[in-house]
Amino acid sequence: MKRLFLIFWLLATPVLAVEPQEMLSDPALEARAQALDHALRCVQCQSESIASSNAQWSADARKLVRELIVEGRSDDEVLDFFVARYGEFVLMRPKAEGANLVLWLAGPGLLILGAGIAVSYLRRRSAPEAPTALSAEEEKRLAELMGDKPT
């Protein structure tokens, strides 16, 4: 029973990241804020969005997101605000343009290249060579080795 409780408690930990006092009273604005929380990376944790991080920096960032939304800024303006201060690293999904385009295309490109190399290797390896006929000289030598008299 204790193990089951521990498992449920660990699974529910990210839910506790957004505290009730941080939430906006307008459900539409809160939904926008939560979407932005999932789009921004915690610069302290580096592997979590600010929505699921319990770090102090993430709590401050969540409050700042809500302040900017209340001021009337659009989602793009809020994201640009964070990118201007922390760079594109703060985005969970960096934009696929400029130098980032190389990173976006490197994975699929290497996968396709590797698959092409593997297919060509397997085709070369499994293709049987066509048998070639013996020349007259080879037939004569074979007959000598076999003890037959050439005709």
Coordinates of C-alpha atoms in Angstrom, one line a residue:
M1 CA 0.0 0.0 0.0
K2 CA 2.8 2.4 0.8
R3 CA 4.4 1.7 -2.6
L4 CA 1.2 2.5 -4.4
F5 CA 0.8 5.7 -2.4
L6 CA 4.5 6.6 -3.3
I7 CA 3.9 6.0 -7.0
F8 CA 0.8 8.1 -7.1
W9 CA 2.5 10.9 -5.1
L10 CA 5.5 10.9 -7.5
L11 CA 3.2 11.0 -10.6
A12 CA 1.2 13.9 -9.1
T13 CA 4.2 16.0 -8.2
P14 CA 4.2 18.0 -11.5
V15 CA 0.5 18.9 -10.9
L16 CA 1.5 20.9 -7.9
A17 CA 3.9 23.1 -9.9
V18 CA 1.2 25.8 -10.6
E19 CA 0.0 27.1 -7.2
P20 CA -3.5 28.4 -6.7
Q21 CA -2.4 31.9 -6.0
E22 CA -0.6 32.0 -9.3
M23 CA -3.8 31.2 -11.3
L24 CA -5.7 33.9 -13.1
S25 CA -9.4 34.4 -12.3
D26 CA -10.4 34.5 -16.1
P27 CA -10.4 30.9 -17.4
A28 CA -9.6 31.9 -21.0
L29 CA -6.5 33.9 -19.8
E30 CA -5.4 31.1 -17.5
A31 CA -5.7 28.6 -20.4
R32 CA -3.4 30.9 -22.5
A33 CA -1.0 31.2 -19.5
Q34 CA -0.8 27.4 -19.1
A35 CA -0.2 26.9 -22.8
L36 CA 2.7 29.4 -22.5
D37 CA 4.0 27.7 -19.4
H38 CA 4.3 24.4 -21.4
A39 CA 6.1 26.3 -24.3
L40 CA 8.8 27.8 -22.0
R41 CA 11.8 25.9 -20.6
C42 CA 13.0 26.3 -17.1
V43 CA 16.5 27.7 -17.4
Q44 CA 17.4 26.2 -14.0
C45 CA 16.2 22.7 -14.6
Q46 CA 16.9 22.7 -18.4
S47 CA 14.8 19.6 -19.1
E48 CA 11.4 20.7 -17.8
S49 CA 8.9 23.3 -18.9
I50 CA 8.1 26.0 -16.4
A51 CA 4.6 24.3 -16.0
S52 CA 6.1 21.2 -14.4
S53 CA 9.1 22.6 -12.6
N54 CA 9.1 23.4 -8.9
A55 CA 12.2 25.6 -9.2
Q56 CA 12.0 29.2 -7.9
W57 CA 12.9 30.5 -11.3
S58 CA 10.0 28.7 -12.8
A59 CA 7.6 30.1 -10.2
D60 CA 8.8 33.6 -11.0
A61 CA 8.5 32.9 -14.7
R62 CA 4.9 31.7 -14.4
K63 CA 4.0 34.8 -12.4
L64 CA 5.7 37.0 -15.1
V65 CA 3.8 35.2 -17.9
R66 CA 0.5 35.9 -16.1
E67 CA 1.5 39.6 -15.5
L68 CA 2.3 40.0 -19.2
I69 CA -1.0 38.4 -20.3
V70 CA -2.9 40.7 -17.9
E71 CA -1.1 43.7 -19.4
G72 CA -2.7 42.6 -22.8
R73 CA 0.3 41.1 -24.5
S74 CA -0.2 38.4 -27.1
D75 CA 1.3 34.9 -26.9
D76 CA 4.0 35.8 -29.4
E77 CA 4.9 38.9 -27.5
V78 CA 5.3 36.9 -24.2
L79 CA 7.5 34.4 -25.9
D80 CA 9.6 37.2 -27.6
F81 CA 10.0 38.8 -24.1
F82 CA 11.6 35.6 -22.7
V83 CA 13.7 35.0 -25.9
A84 CA 15.0 38.5 -25.7
R85 CA 16.3 37.9 -22.1
Y86 CA 17.3 34.2 -22.2
G87 CA 17.8 33.3 -25.9
E88 CA 16.0 30.7 -27.9
F89 CA 17.1 28.1 -25.3
V90 CA 14.1 29.1 -23.2
L91 CA 11.7 27.8 -25.8
M92 CA 10.8 24.1 -25.5
R93 CA 10.4 24.0 -29.3
P94 CA 12.9 26.4 -30.9
K95 CA 12.0 28.0 -34.2
A96 CA 13.1 26.0 -37.3
E97 CA 15.0 28.9 -39.0
G98 CA 18.6 30.1 -39.3
A99 CA 21.2 28.0 -37.5
N100 CA 18.4 26.0 -35.8
L101 CA 17.3 24.7 -39.2
V102 CA 20.6 22.6 -39.3
L103 CA 19.7 21.0 -36.0
W104 CA 16.1 20.3 -37.0
L105 CA 17.2 18.7 -40.3
A106 CA 20.3 16.8 -39.0
G107 CA 18.4 14.0 -37.2
P108 CA 16.1 13.1 -40.1
G109 CA 19.0 13.6 -42.6
L110 CA 21.3 11.3 -40.8
L111 CA 18.5 8.7 -40.4
I112 CA 17.9 8.7 -44.1
L113 CA 21.6 8.6 -44.9
G114 CA 22.1 5.6 -42.5
A115 CA 19.1 3.8 -44.0
G116 CA 20.5 4.3 -47.5
I117 CA 23.9 3.0 -46.5
A118 CA 22.4 -0.1 -44.8
V119 CA 20.2 -0.9 -47.8
S120 CA 23.1 -0.6 -50.2
Y121 CA 25.3 -2.7 -48.0
L122 CA 22.7 -5.4 -47.7
R123 CA 21.9 -5.5 -51.4
R124 CA 25.6 -5.8 -52.2
R125 CA 26.1 -8.5 -49.6
S126 CA 23.2 -10.7 -50.6
A127 CA 23.4 -10.4 -54.3
P128 CA 24.8 -13.7 -55.7
E129 CA 27.4 -13.5 -58.4
A130 CA 26.5 -15.0 -61.7
P131 CA 28.4 -18.1 -62.5
T132 CA 30.9 -17.8 -65.3
A133 CA 31.8 -20.5 -67.8
L134 CA 35.3 -22.0 -67.7
S135 CA 37.6 -21.1 -70.5
A136 CA 39.1 -23.8 -72.7
E137 CA 42.4 -23.6 -70.8
E138 CA 40.6 -24.0 -67.4
E139 CA 38.6 -27.0 -68.7
K140 CA 41.9 -28.6 -69.8
R141 CA 43.5 -28.0 -66.4
L142 CA 40.4 -29.3 -64.6
A143 CA 40.4 -32.5 -66.7
E144 CA 44.1 -33.1 -65.9
L145 CA 43.4 -32.7 -62.2
M146 CA 40.4 -35.0 -62.3
G147 CA 42.5 -37.7 -64.1
D148 CA 40.4 -37.5 -67.2
K149 CA 41.9 -37.4 -70.6
P150 CA 41.1 -34.2 -72.6
T151 CA 39.0 -34.8 -75.6

